[in-house]
Amino acid sequence: MRWVLRIALPLLGAAAALQAFPYHATVQGIPFEVQGSLFSRPVLSADTTLGSWEFPDFVGLPFGVHISPEDVDVLQITRAAEGNLPAFVERLQADFAAQVPRIATWLLAEFLIGLAVGLAVAAAINMSVRYLRGRPRRPSELRYRARQLGAAGLALAAVTVYGVVSYNPDWVRESRLTGSLAAAQLFPDQLSQYYTQRSKALDVLGSIVGIQAELQSQVEDDQTPQPALQIMYISDMHLAANYPLVAQYAATYDVDLIINTGDEGAFGPAFELTPGYLDALRAVTAETPMLWVAGNHDSPETEQVMRSIPGVTVLGSKTATSDGFDVSAGLVDAFGLTIAGLPDPRVYGGPGEYGADAPSVVEPLQRRAVQEALEVADPTAVAATTDDPATTATAPPADGSPVADGSQPPPEASSTATRTDEAIDTTPIDVFALHEPVAAEEVREVLENDVRLTVSGHTHQQSSSDELQDGDGAITLVEGSTGAGGLDNIVRGQDRPPISFSIGFVSEACQFTRIMRFQITPQDTAVLTDPATAADVQAPEAFGDDVTASTVFFRPQQIDPDRTCDVDLGISDERPWPTTD
């Protein structure tokens, strides 16, 4: 208990000091409060009544710094920001940067004072306990306490070193917006109209959105070149009436291409796709071309319906067999990018393993489907038959567990399978679209360094930002459900996930420069799409955390320096994955 007090009380003292004594600054006439936090909120953030702007990868320590305006004179902001917003933002940045050393000194001092007070209280409690127990005072009490203080100093030094080492100089490359600040990212024109139609106070709040937007644009200018293409990633529509939303998002960001990783339906049959649903889809693809791969809720008949939609290019194919489904991969050249796709081999309610949900059955099926579609040999088969490297081994079941129809599962495909030199074109794939993340993982294993970005869906949950790009530069994107789960969520009895989608930016040199990822609480999307509702009912604060917008800047990848991406290059016809024929 004494050791718990020795550790806990100094930390509590430091946290309390940071909370109790914020730094107060005035920047360009705007008063700000700068507050530190320990453990409770370890990010760098700017908070306003319109939402929050966070930078989560500042440092590895559980320490945060939060900036928020206080007692704002809105008329003063209006006078300062009117006319030349970029110049006002530059002055704001310069004034705040000049105060950063004082702010840092203040936060460090109150942290150390809180730590020292906590240590003193812990020492006092320990000595009081010894006194109450009737123990004699140690002859070397001061030396003992000095050693404890020295140990605390060494621990503090170690933590400080860790903080310095873990400091991320590229912290500005990832940020997250919430509330109306995020909503303004979705529909900047509509939100601007909203603010200008309301009172002067709300017009000033609109200028705060403008300040954030100007700061964000400066970050983008510093981090990335001008984009040549915008790609929208959607998935798992599940018959939801969200294509009008997709159309608005695409128009807002001048999207050049939509990549849809499947699950258009709920149970699989083509008659699920009603005329109204297909009309909404046609309205999207009339303006923006779409690449589509079938998911596990899409039957071969659904795939044929999608092929009939003008503007939709189906990648790969799914065909019924006597005992399940066969899938093949396809390729297109789109605006200078080589994009491949492979459907999910399952169909909801299908026979045996082709309708299974258990990971022990699904994962081997997905891996085997990827290897067969890309004509990859099982390494054990290569070792057994060196004269025929394309032969596939028939190993016994991996775990012996039965599949849905009572039969034994197929042999588990090795995740370390290698491709045959003859089977696969060596042209690097810029984007490989699949439905299942485990299939995307297998594609990376199979094609090694020949895939720059994989995109999948299925899980109804976006992958976290720190999982997007690995140390080698490869990008792995898992998109959430743009249809917010649809009937699939009702069947599973789960809460509806947020409506999720992403907008990726590609430079003229074909580099993936950054991605913006959006999540919207489903029941509140009318606020964003109905101008009457937005203008007459909702206040800016009402968006709360219903909208989240995250921006992640990618590190450059190693690609041919002579490559060019441009919308004028167009989209080719789909062609099958290269074979040994």
Coordinates of C-alpha atoms in Angstrom, one line a residue:
M1 CA 0.0 0.0 0.0
R2 CA 2.9 2.4 0.8
W3 CA 4.4 1.8 -2.6
V4 CA 1.0 2.3 -4.3
L5 CA 0.8 5.7 -2.5
R6 CA 4.4 6.6 -3.5
I7 CA 3.4 6.1 -7.1
A8 CA -0.2 7.2 -7.2
L9 CA 0.0 10.4 -5.1
P10 CA 2.6 12.1 -7.2
L11 CA 0.7 11.2 -10.4
L12 CA -2.5 12.5 -8.9
G13 CA -0.8 15.6 -7.7
A14 CA 0.6 16.3 -11.2
A15 CA -2.8 15.6 -12.9
A16 CA -4.6 17.9 -10.4
A17 CA -2.1 20.7 -10.9
L18 CA -2.5 20.5 -14.7
Q19 CA -6.3 20.6 -14.3
A20 CA -6.4 23.3 -11.7
F21 CA -4.0 25.9 -13.2
P22 CA -4.5 26.3 -17.0
Y23 CA -2.5 28.9 -18.9
H24 CA -4.4 31.9 -20.1
A25 CA -3.2 33.5 -23.4
T26 CA -4.5 36.3 -25.6
V27 CA -3.8 35.8 -29.3
Q28 CA -4.9 38.5 -31.8
G29 CA -7.4 39.8 -29.2
I30 CA -8.9 36.3 -28.6
P31 CA -8.5 34.9 -25.1
F32 CA -7.5 31.2 -25.0
E33 CA -7.2 28.7 -22.2
V34 CA -4.4 26.1 -22.5
Q35 CA -4.8 23.2 -20.2
G36 CA -2.7 20.0 -19.7
S37 CA -4.1 16.6 -18.9
L38 CA -2.5 13.4 -17.6
F39 CA -4.0 10.0 -18.6
S40 CA -7.5 11.3 -19.1
R41 CA -7.1 12.7 -22.7
P42 CA -3.6 12.1 -24.2
V43 CA -3.9 14.2 -27.4
L44 CA -3.2 17.7 -28.7
S45 CA -6.6 19.3 -29.3
A46 CA -8.3 22.6 -30.0
D47 CA -11.9 22.7 -28.6
T48 CA -14.7 25.1 -29.5
T49 CA -18.4 25.1 -29.3
L50 CA -18.4 24.0 -32.9
G51 CA -16.5 20.8 -32.2
S52 CA -13.0 19.6 -31.6
W53 CA -9.8 19.4 -33.7
E54 CA -7.5 16.7 -32.4
F55 CA -4.0 15.5 -33.3
P56 CA -3.7 12.0 -31.6
D57 CA 0.0 11.2 -32.5
F58 CA 1.8 14.0 -30.7
V59 CA 3.9 12.0 -28.2
G60 CA 3.9 8.5 -26.7
L61 CA 3.3 9.8 -23.1
P62 CA -0.2 9.8 -21.7
F63 CA -0.1 13.6 -21.7
G64 CA -2.4 16.0 -23.5
V65 CA -2.6 19.7 -24.2
H66 CA -6.0 21.3 -25.0
I67 CA -6.6 24.8 -26.3
S68 CA -10.0 26.4 -26.1
P69 CA -11.3 30.0 -26.6
E70 CA -12.9 31.7 -23.5
D71 CA -15.1 34.7 -23.1
V72 CA -14.9 35.4 -26.9
D73 CA -15.9 38.9 -28.1
V74 CA -17.5 37.8 -31.4
L75 CA -17.6 41.3 -32.8
Q76 CA -13.8 41.6 -32.3
I77 CA -13.3 38.3 -34.2
T78 CA -15.5 39.6 -37.0
R79 CA -13.5 42.8 -37.3
A80 CA -10.2 40.9 -37.2
A81 CA -11.1 38.1 -39.6
E82 CA -13.2 40.1 -42.1
G83 CA -11.7 40.8 -45.5
N84 CA -8.5 38.8 -45.4
L85 CA -8.9 35.5 -43.6
P86 CA -5.5 34.0 -44.7
A87 CA -3.7 37.1 -43.3
F88 CA -5.6 36.9 -40.0
V89 CA -4.7 33.2 -39.7
E90 CA -1.1 33.9 -40.3
R91 CA -1.1 36.6 -37.6
L92 CA -2.9 34.1 -35.3
Q93 CA -0.3 31.4 -35.9
A94 CA 2.6 33.8 -35.4
D95 CA 1.2 35.2 -32.1
F96 CA 0.5 31.8 -30.8
A97 CA 3.9 30.4 -31.8
A98 CA 5.6 33.3 -29.9
Q99 CA 3.8 32.2 -26.7
V100 CA 4.6 28.5 -27.1
P101 CA 7.8 28.6 -25.0
R102 CA 6.0 30.3 -22.1
I103 CA 3.1 27.9 -22.4
A104 CA 5.5 24.9 -22.3
T105 CA 7.3 26.3 -19.3
W106 CA 4.1 26.8 -17.5
L107 CA 2.8 23.3 -18.1
L108 CA 6.1 21.7 -17.2
A109 CA 6.4 23.8 -14.0
E110 CA 2.9 22.9 -12.7
F111 CA 3.5 19.3 -13.6
L112 CA 6.7 19.2 -11.5
I113 CA 5.1 21.1 -8.7
G114 CA 2.2 18.7 -8.6
L115 CA 4.6 15.8 -8.7
A116 CA 6.7 17.2 -5.8
V117 CA 3.6 17.9 -3.7
G118 CA 2.4 14.3 -4.3
L119 CA 5.8 12.9 -3.3
A120 CA 5.8 15.0 -0.1
V121 CA 2.3 13.9 0.8
A122 CA 3.2 10.3 0.2
A123 CA 6.3 10.7 2.4
A124 CA 4.3 12.3 5.2
I125 CA 1.7 9.5 5.1
N126 CA 4.5 6.9 5.3
M127 CA 6.2 8.6 8.2
S128 CA 2.8 9.0 10.0
V129 CA 2.1 5.3 9.6
R130 CA 5.4 4.4 11.1
Y131 CA 4.7 6.8 14.0
L132 CA 1.3 5.4 14.6
R133 CA 2.6 1.8 14.6
G134 CA 5.2 2.9 17.2
R135 CA 8.2 2.1 15.1
P136 CA 11.4 4.0 16.0
R137 CA 12.7 6.6 13.7
R138 CA 15.4 5.3 11.4
P139 CA 18.8 6.8 12.1
S140 CA 19.3 7.4 8.4
E141 CA 15.8 8.8 7.7
L142 CA 17.0 11.7 5.6
R143 CA 19.4 9.6 3.6
Y144 CA 16.6 7.1 3.0
R145 CA 14.3 9.8 1.8
A146 CA 17.0 11.3 -0.3
R147 CA 17.5 7.9 -2.0
Q148 CA 13.7 7.7 -2.6
L149 CA 13.8 11.3 -4.1
G150 CA 16.8 10.3 -6.3
A151 CA 14.9 7.2 -7.5
A152 CA 11.9 9.4 -8.3
G153 CA 14.2 11.8 -10.2
L154 CA 15.7 8.9 -12.2
A155 CA 12.1 7.7 -13.0
L156 CA 11.2 11.2 -14.1
A157 CA 14.3 11.5 -16.2
A158 CA 13.5 8.1 -17.9
V159 CA 9.9 9.3 -18.6
T160 CA 11.3 12.6 -20.0
V161 CA 13.7 10.7 -22.3
Y162 CA 10.9 8.5 -23.5
G163 CA 8.8 11.6 -24.2
V164 CA 11.6 13.1 -26.3
V165 CA 12.2 9.9 -28.1
S166 CA 8.6 9.2 -28.8
Y167 CA 7.8 12.8 -30.0
N168 CA 6.4 12.6 -33.4
P169 CA 7.7 15.5 -35.6
D170 CA 5.0 14.6 -38.2
W171 CA 2.1 14.8 -35.6
V172 CA 0.3 17.2 -37.9
R173 CA 0.0 14.5 -40.6
E174 CA -3.0 12.9 -38.8
S175 CA -5.9 14.9 -37.4
R176 CA -9.6 14.3 -36.4
L177 CA -12.5 16.7 -36.4
T178 CA -15.8 16.4 -34.6
G179 CA -19.1 18.3 -34.5
S180 CA -19.9 21.1 -36.9
L181 CA -16.2 21.4 -37.8
A182 CA -16.4 17.9 -39.3
A183 CA -19.8 18.7 -40.8
A184 CA -18.2 21.7 -42.6
Q185 CA -15.7 19.2 -44.1
L186 CA -18.6 17.2 -45.5
F187 CA -20.6 20.1 -47.0
P188 CA -18.7 23.3 -46.9
D189 CA -21.0 25.2 -49.2
Q190 CA -24.2 24.1 -47.3
L191 CA -22.7 25.0 -43.9
S192 CA -21.5 28.3 -45.2
Q193 CA -25.1 29.1 -46.4
Y194 CA -26.4 28.0 -43.0
Y195 CA -24.1 30.4 -41.1
T196 CA -24.7 33.4 -43.4
Q197 CA -28.5 32.9 -43.2
R198 CA -28.5 33.2 -39.4
S199 CA -27.7 35.9 -36.9
K200 CA -24.5 37.9 -36.7
A201 CA -23.3 35.7 -33.9
L202 CA -23.7 32.5 -36.0
D203 CA -22.0 34.3 -38.9
V204 CA -19.0 34.9 -36.6
L205 CA -19.1 31.2 -35.6
G206 CA -19.0 30.5 -39.3
S207 CA -15.8 32.5 -39.5
I208 CA -14.3 30.2 -36.8
V209 CA -15.0 27.3 -39.2
G210 CA -13.3 29.3 -41.9
I211 CA -10.3 29.8 -39.6
Q212 CA -10.0 26.1 -39.0
A213 CA -10.4 25.4 -42.8
E214 CA -7.6 27.9 -43.6
L215 CA -5.3 26.3 -41.0
Q216 CA -6.2 22.9 -42.5
S217 CA -5.4 24.0 -46.0
Q218 CA -2.0 25.3 -44.8
V219 CA -1.3 21.9 -43.3
E220 CA -2.2 20.3 -46.6
D221 CA -0.1 22.7 -48.6
D222 CA 2.9 21.9 -46.4
Q223 CA 2.4 18.2 -46.5
T224 CA 1.2 17.3 -50.0
P225 CA 1.3 18.4 -53.6
Q226 CA -1.9 19.4 -55.4
P227 CA -4.1 16.3 -56.1
A228 CA -4.7 15.1 -59.6
L229 CA -7.4 12.6 -58.6
Q230 CA -9.9 12.1 -55.8
I231 CA -11.1 8.5 -55.1
M232 CA -14.0 7.7 -52.9
Y233 CA -14.0 4.4 -51.1
I234 CA -17.4 3.0 -50.0
S235 CA -18.6 -0.5 -49.0
D236 CA -21.5 -2.5 -47.6
M237 CA -24.4 -0.5 -48.8
H238 CA -26.8 -3.3 -47.9
L239 CA -29.8 -1.8 -49.7
A240 CA -29.6 1.4 -47.6
A241 CA -31.1 4.5 -49.2
N242 CA -27.7 6.3 -48.9
Y243 CA -26.7 6.7 -52.6
P244 CA -28.1 10.3 -52.5
L245 CA -25.6 11.0 -49.7
V246 CA -22.8 9.4 -51.8
A247 CA -23.7 11.6 -54.7
Q248 CA -23.4 14.7 -52.4
Y249 CA -20.1 13.6 -51.0
A250 CA -18.8 12.9 -54.5
A251 CA -19.9 16.3 -55.8
T252 CA -18.4 18.1 -52.8
Y253 CA -15.0 16.7 -53.3
D254 CA -15.0 16.5 -57.1
V255 CA -14.6 12.8 -56.9
D256 CA -13.2 11.2 -60.1
L257 CA -13.7 7.6 -59.2
I258 CA -15.7 5.5 -56.7
I259 CA -14.4 2.1 -55.5
N260 CA -17.1 0.0 -53.9
T261 CA -16.0 -3.2 -52.2
G262 CA -19.4 -4.9 -52.3
D263 CA -22.3 -6.2 -50.2
E264 CA -24.9 -4.3 -52.3
G265 CA -27.7 -6.6 -51.1
A266 CA -28.8 -8.1 -47.8
F267 CA -29.5 -11.8 -48.6
G268 CA -28.1 -12.1 -52.1
P269 CA -30.8 -12.4 -54.7
A270 CA -31.0 -9.8 -57.5
F271 CA -34.6 -9.0 -56.9
E272 CA -33.6 -7.2 -53.7
L273 CA -32.3 -4.3 -55.8
T274 CA -35.5 -2.4 -56.2
P275 CA -36.1 0.1 -59.1
G276 CA -35.8 3.0 -56.7
Y277 CA -32.5 1.8 -55.3
L278 CA -31.1 1.2 -58.7
D279 CA -32.3 4.7 -59.9
A280 CA -30.3 6.2 -57.0
L281 CA -27.3 4.2 -57.9
R282 CA -27.6 5.3 -61.6
A283 CA -27.8 8.9 -60.5
V284 CA -24.4 8.5 -58.8
T285 CA -22.6 6.6 -61.7
A286 CA -24.0 9.0 -64.3
E287 CA -21.7 11.6 -62.8
T288 CA -18.9 9.5 -61.3
P289 CA -17.6 6.1 -62.6
M290 CA -17.6 3.2 -60.1
L291 CA -15.5 0.1 -59.8
W292 CA -17.3 -2.7 -57.9
V293 CA -16.5 -6.1 -56.5
A294 CA -19.1 -8.6 -55.2
G295 CA -19.3 -9.2 -51.5
N296 CA -20.6 -12.2 -49.6
H297 CA -24.2 -10.7 -49.8
D298 CA -24.0 -10.5 -53.6
S299 CA -25.0 -13.4 -55.8
P300 CA -23.9 -13.9 -59.4
E301 CA -27.3 -12.6 -60.4
T302 CA -26.7 -9.4 -58.4
E303 CA -23.3 -9.1 -60.1
Q304 CA -25.0 -9.2 -63.5
V305 CA -27.4 -6.5 -62.4
M306 CA -24.4 -4.3 -61.5
R307 CA -22.9 -5.0 -64.9
S308 CA -26.0 -3.5 -66.5
I309 CA -25.7 -0.1 -64.6
P310 CA -24.1 2.5 -66.9
G311 CA -20.9 3.8 -65.3
V312 CA -20.2 0.7 -63.2
T313 CA -17.3 -1.5 -64.0
V314 CA -17.4 -4.9 -62.3
L315 CA -14.0 -6.2 -61.4
G316 CA -13.6 -10.0 -61.6
S317 CA -16.5 -12.4 -61.7
K318 CA -18.5 -14.8 -59.5
T319 CA -20.1 -17.9 -61.1
A320 CA -22.2 -20.7 -59.5
T321 CA -20.9 -24.3 -59.6
S322 CA -22.5 -27.5 -58.6
D323 CA -21.2 -27.2 -55.0
G324 CA -20.5 -23.5 -54.5
F325 CA -19.0 -20.5 -56.4
D326 CA -15.9 -19.8 -58.5
V327 CA -14.3 -16.4 -58.5
S328 CA -11.8 -14.7 -60.9
A329 CA -9.9 -11.5 -60.7
G330 CA -10.1 -8.5 -63.1
L331 CA -8.0 -5.4 -63.9
V332 CA -8.6 -2.0 -65.3
D333 CA -6.4 1.1 -66.0
A334 CA -8.1 4.1 -64.4
F335 CA -6.6 7.6 -64.8
G336 CA -3.1 6.2 -64.8
L337 CA -3.6 3.7 -61.9
T338 CA -3.7 -0.1 -62.3
I339 CA -6.6 -1.3 -60.2
A340 CA -7.5 -5.0 -59.6
G341 CA -10.5 -6.6 -57.9
L342 CA -11.6 -10.1 -56.8
P343 CA -15.1 -10.9 -55.5
D344 CA -15.9 -12.7 -52.3
P345 CA -16.4 -16.5 -53.0
R346 CA -19.3 -16.7 -50.6
V347 CA -23.0 -15.9 -51.0
Y348 CA -25.3 -15.4 -48.0
G349 CA -27.1 -18.7 -47.4
G350 CA -24.9 -20.6 -49.9
P351 CA -24.0 -24.3 -49.6
G352 CA -21.4 -25.5 -47.1
E353 CA -18.3 -23.3 -46.7
Y354 CA -19.7 -20.9 -49.3
G355 CA -22.4 -19.7 -46.9
A356 CA -20.3 -20.1 -43.7
D357 CA -19.5 -17.3 -41.2
A358 CA -17.2 -19.1 -38.8
P359 CA -13.6 -17.7 -39.2
S360 CA -12.1 -21.2 -39.0
V361 CA -14.0 -22.0 -42.2
V362 CA -14.1 -18.6 -43.9
E363 CA -10.4 -17.7 -43.7
P364 CA -9.1 -20.9 -45.4
L365 CA -11.7 -20.4 -48.2
Q366 CA -10.7 -16.8 -48.7
R367 CA -7.0 -17.6 -48.9
R368 CA -7.6 -20.5 -51.2
A369 CA -9.8 -18.3 -53.5
V370 CA -7.1 -15.7 -53.7
Q371 CA -4.4 -18.2 -54.6
E372 CA -6.5 -20.0 -57.2
A373 CA -7.7 -16.7 -58.8
L374 CA -4.1 -15.5 -59.0
E375 CA -2.8 -18.9 -60.0
V376 CA -0.5 -19.4 -57.0
A377 CA 1.0 -22.7 -56.2
D378 CA 0.9 -24.2 -52.7
P379 CA 4.5 -24.4 -51.5
T380 CA 4.1 -28.0 -50.4
A381 CA 2.9 -28.8 -53.9
V382 CA 5.9 -27.1 -55.4
A383 CA 8.2 -29.1 -53.2
A384 CA 6.4 -32.4 -54.1
T385 CA 6.2 -31.8 -57.9
T386 CA 9.0 -29.5 -59.0
D387 CA 8.2 -30.1 -62.7
D388 CA 4.7 -28.7 -62.3
P389 CA 4.8 -25.6 -60.0
A390 CA 1.1 -24.8 -60.6
T391 CA -0.1 -28.1 -59.1
T392 CA -2.3 -27.5 -56.0
A393 CA -1.8 -29.9 -53.1
T394 CA -4.7 -31.6 -51.4
A395 CA -3.8 -31.6 -47.8
P396 CA -6.0 -33.0 -45.0
P397 CA -8.4 -30.6 -43.1
A398 CA -6.5 -28.0 -41.1
D399 CA -8.5 -28.5 -37.9
G400 CA -11.0 -31.3 -38.7
S401 CA -14.0 -29.1 -37.8
P402 CA -17.1 -29.6 -39.9
V403 CA -18.6 -26.9 -42.0
A404 CA -22.2 -25.8 -42.3
D405 CA -23.4 -28.8 -44.4
G406 CA -21.6 -31.3 -42.2
S407 CA -18.8 -32.0 -44.6
Q408 CA -15.1 -31.4 -43.7
P409 CA -13.6 -28.0 -44.4
P410 CA -11.1 -27.7 -47.3
P411 CA -7.4 -27.7 -46.6
E412 CA -6.2 -24.4 -45.2
A413 CA -4.3 -22.4 -47.8
S414 CA -0.9 -21.3 -46.5
S415 CA -0.6 -17.6 -45.8
T416 CA 3.0 -17.8 -47.0
A417 CA 2.3 -19.2 -50.4
T418 CA 4.4 -17.8 -53.2
R419 CA 3.4 -17.0 -56.8
T420 CA 4.8 -18.9 -59.8
D421 CA 7.0 -16.7 -62.0
E422 CA 4.9 -17.6 -65.1
A423 CA 1.5 -17.1 -63.6
I424 CA 1.4 -13.4 -62.7
D425 CA 2.2 -10.3 -64.6
T426 CA 4.9 -8.4 -62.7
T427 CA 3.2 -5.0 -63.3
P428 CA 2.7 -3.5 -59.9
I429 CA -1.0 -3.1 -58.8
D430 CA -1.8 0.3 -57.4
V431 CA -5.1 -0.7 -55.8
F432 CA -6.5 -4.2 -55.2
A433 CA -10.1 -4.2 -54.1
L434 CA -11.6 -7.1 -52.2
H435 CA -14.5 -7.6 -49.8
E436 CA -12.9 -9.5 -47.0
P437 CA -9.9 -8.1 -45.1
V438 CA -8.4 -11.6 -44.8
A439 CA -8.4 -11.9 -48.6
A440 CA -6.6 -8.5 -48.8
E441 CA -4.1 -9.9 -46.3
E442 CA -3.6 -13.0 -48.5
V443 CA -3.2 -10.8 -51.6
R444 CA -0.3 -9.0 -49.9
E445 CA 1.3 -12.3 -49.0
V446 CA 0.9 -13.6 -52.6
L447 CA 1.9 -10.5 -54.5
E448 CA 4.5 -9.5 -52.0
N449 CA 5.6 -5.9 -52.8
D450 CA 3.6 -5.6 -56.0
V451 CA 0.5 -4.0 -54.4
R452 CA 0.6 -0.4 -53.1
L453 CA -2.9 -0.2 -51.6
T454 CA -5.5 -2.8 -50.7
V455 CA -9.1 -1.8 -49.9
S456 CA -11.7 -4.1 -48.3
G457 CA -14.9 -3.8 -46.2
H458 CA -17.1 -6.5 -44.7
T459 CA -16.4 -5.7 -41.0
H460 CA -18.7 -2.5 -41.0
Q461 CA -15.9 -0.8 -39.1
Q462 CA -13.1 1.4 -40.4
S463 CA -9.6 0.3 -39.6
S464 CA -7.8 2.6 -37.2
S465 CA -5.5 5.3 -38.6
D466 CA -2.3 3.7 -37.2
E467 CA -3.1 0.6 -39.2
L468 CA -3.3 2.4 -42.6
Q469 CA 0.4 2.4 -43.7
D470 CA 3.1 0.0 -42.6
G471 CA 6.8 0.6 -42.3
D472 CA 7.4 -0.3 -45.9
G473 CA 4.9 2.2 -47.1
A474 CA 2.1 -0.3 -48.1
I475 CA -1.4 1.0 -47.4
T476 CA -4.1 -1.2 -46.1
L477 CA -7.6 0.4 -46.0
V478 CA -10.6 -1.3 -44.4
E479 CA -13.7 0.7 -45.0
G480 CA -16.8 0.7 -42.8
S481 CA -20.4 0.4 -43.9
T482 CA -21.6 3.3 -46.0
G483 CA -25.1 1.8 -45.7
A484 CA -24.7 1.7 -41.9
G485 CA -25.1 -2.0 -41.7
G486 CA -28.6 -2.3 -43.3
L487 CA -30.6 -5.4 -42.8
D488 CA -27.5 -7.3 -42.0
N489 CA -27.2 -5.5 -38.6
I490 CA -30.9 -6.1 -37.9
V491 CA -30.4 -9.8 -38.5
R492 CA -27.4 -9.9 -36.1
G493 CA -29.2 -7.8 -33.5
Q494 CA -26.4 -5.3 -33.2
D495 CA -26.4 -1.5 -33.0
R496 CA -26.2 0.3 -36.3
P497 CA -22.6 1.4 -37.1
P498 CA -21.9 4.9 -38.3
I499 CA -22.2 5.7 -42.0
S500 CA -18.5 5.5 -43.1
F501 CA -16.6 6.3 -46.3
S502 CA -13.3 7.8 -47.3
I503 CA -11.9 10.2 -49.9
G504 CA -8.4 9.5 -51.1
F505 CA -6.2 12.0 -52.9
V506 CA -3.7 11.0 -55.6
S507 CA -1.0 13.3 -56.9
E508 CA 0.0 13.9 -60.5
A509 CA 3.0 11.6 -59.9
C510 CA 0.5 8.8 -58.8
Q511 CA 1.4 9.0 -55.1
F512 CA -1.3 8.4 -52.6
T513 CA -0.9 11.6 -50.6
R514 CA -3.7 11.6 -48.0
I515 CA -7.1 10.3 -47.1
M516 CA -10.1 11.9 -45.4
R517 CA -12.3 9.4 -43.4
F518 CA -15.8 10.3 -42.4
Q519 CA -18.2 8.7 -39.9
I520 CA -21.8 9.9 -39.4
T521 CA -24.3 8.8 -36.9
P522 CA -27.1 7.4 -39.1
Q523 CA -30.2 8.9 -37.5
D524 CA -28.8 12.4 -37.9
T525 CA -27.9 12.4 -41.5
A526 CA -31.0 14.4 -42.4
V527 CA -29.4 17.4 -40.8
L528 CA -26.7 17.4 -43.4
T529 CA -28.8 16.6 -46.5
D530 CA -32.0 18.7 -46.0
P531 CA -31.2 22.4 -46.3
A532 CA -34.4 23.4 -44.7
T533 CA -33.6 21.3 -41.6
A534 CA -30.0 22.6 -41.5
A535 CA -31.1 26.2 -41.8
D536 CA -34.2 26.4 -39.7
V537 CA -33.9 23.8 -36.9
Q538 CA -30.4 22.8 -36.0
A539 CA -27.9 25.0 -34.1
P540 CA -24.2 24.5 -34.8
E541 CA -23.6 22.8 -31.4
A542 CA -26.3 20.2 -32.2
F543 CA -23.9 18.2 -34.4
G544 CA -22.0 17.1 -31.3
D545 CA -20.0 14.0 -32.1
D546 CA -22.5 12.8 -34.7
V547 CA -19.9 13.6 -37.4
T548 CA -16.2 12.8 -37.3
A549 CA -13.7 13.6 -40.0
S550 CA -10.2 12.3 -39.9
T551 CA -7.3 13.3 -42.1
V552 CA -4.2 11.1 -42.5
F553 CA -1.2 12.1 -44.7
F554 CA 0.7 9.2 -46.3
R555 CA 4.4 8.8 -46.6
P556 CA 5.6 8.7 -50.3
Q557 CA 5.9 5.2 -51.8
Q558 CA 8.7 3.9 -54.1
I559 CA 7.2 4.1 -57.6
D560 CA 8.4 4.8 -61.1
P561 CA 9.3 8.6 -61.2
D562 CA 8.1 8.9 -64.8
R563 CA 4.5 7.9 -63.9
T564 CA 1.6 10.3 -64.5
C565 CA -2.0 10.2 -63.2
D566 CA -4.7 12.4 -64.8
V567 CA -8.4 12.2 -65.4
D568 CA -7.8 12.7 -69.2
L569 CA -6.2 9.2 -69.3
G570 CA -9.7 7.7 -68.8
I571 CA -10.7 4.2 -67.7
S572 CA -10.0 1.1 -69.8
D573 CA -12.3 -1.9 -70.3
E574 CA -12.0 -4.6 -67.7
R575 CA -9.6 -7.4 -68.6
P576 CA -9.1 -10.7 -66.8
W577 CA -6.2 -11.4 -64.5
P578 CA -3.2 -12.6 -66.6
T579 CA -2.8 -16.4 -66.8
T580 CA -0.2 -18.8 -68.0
D581 CA -2.1 -19.4 -71.2

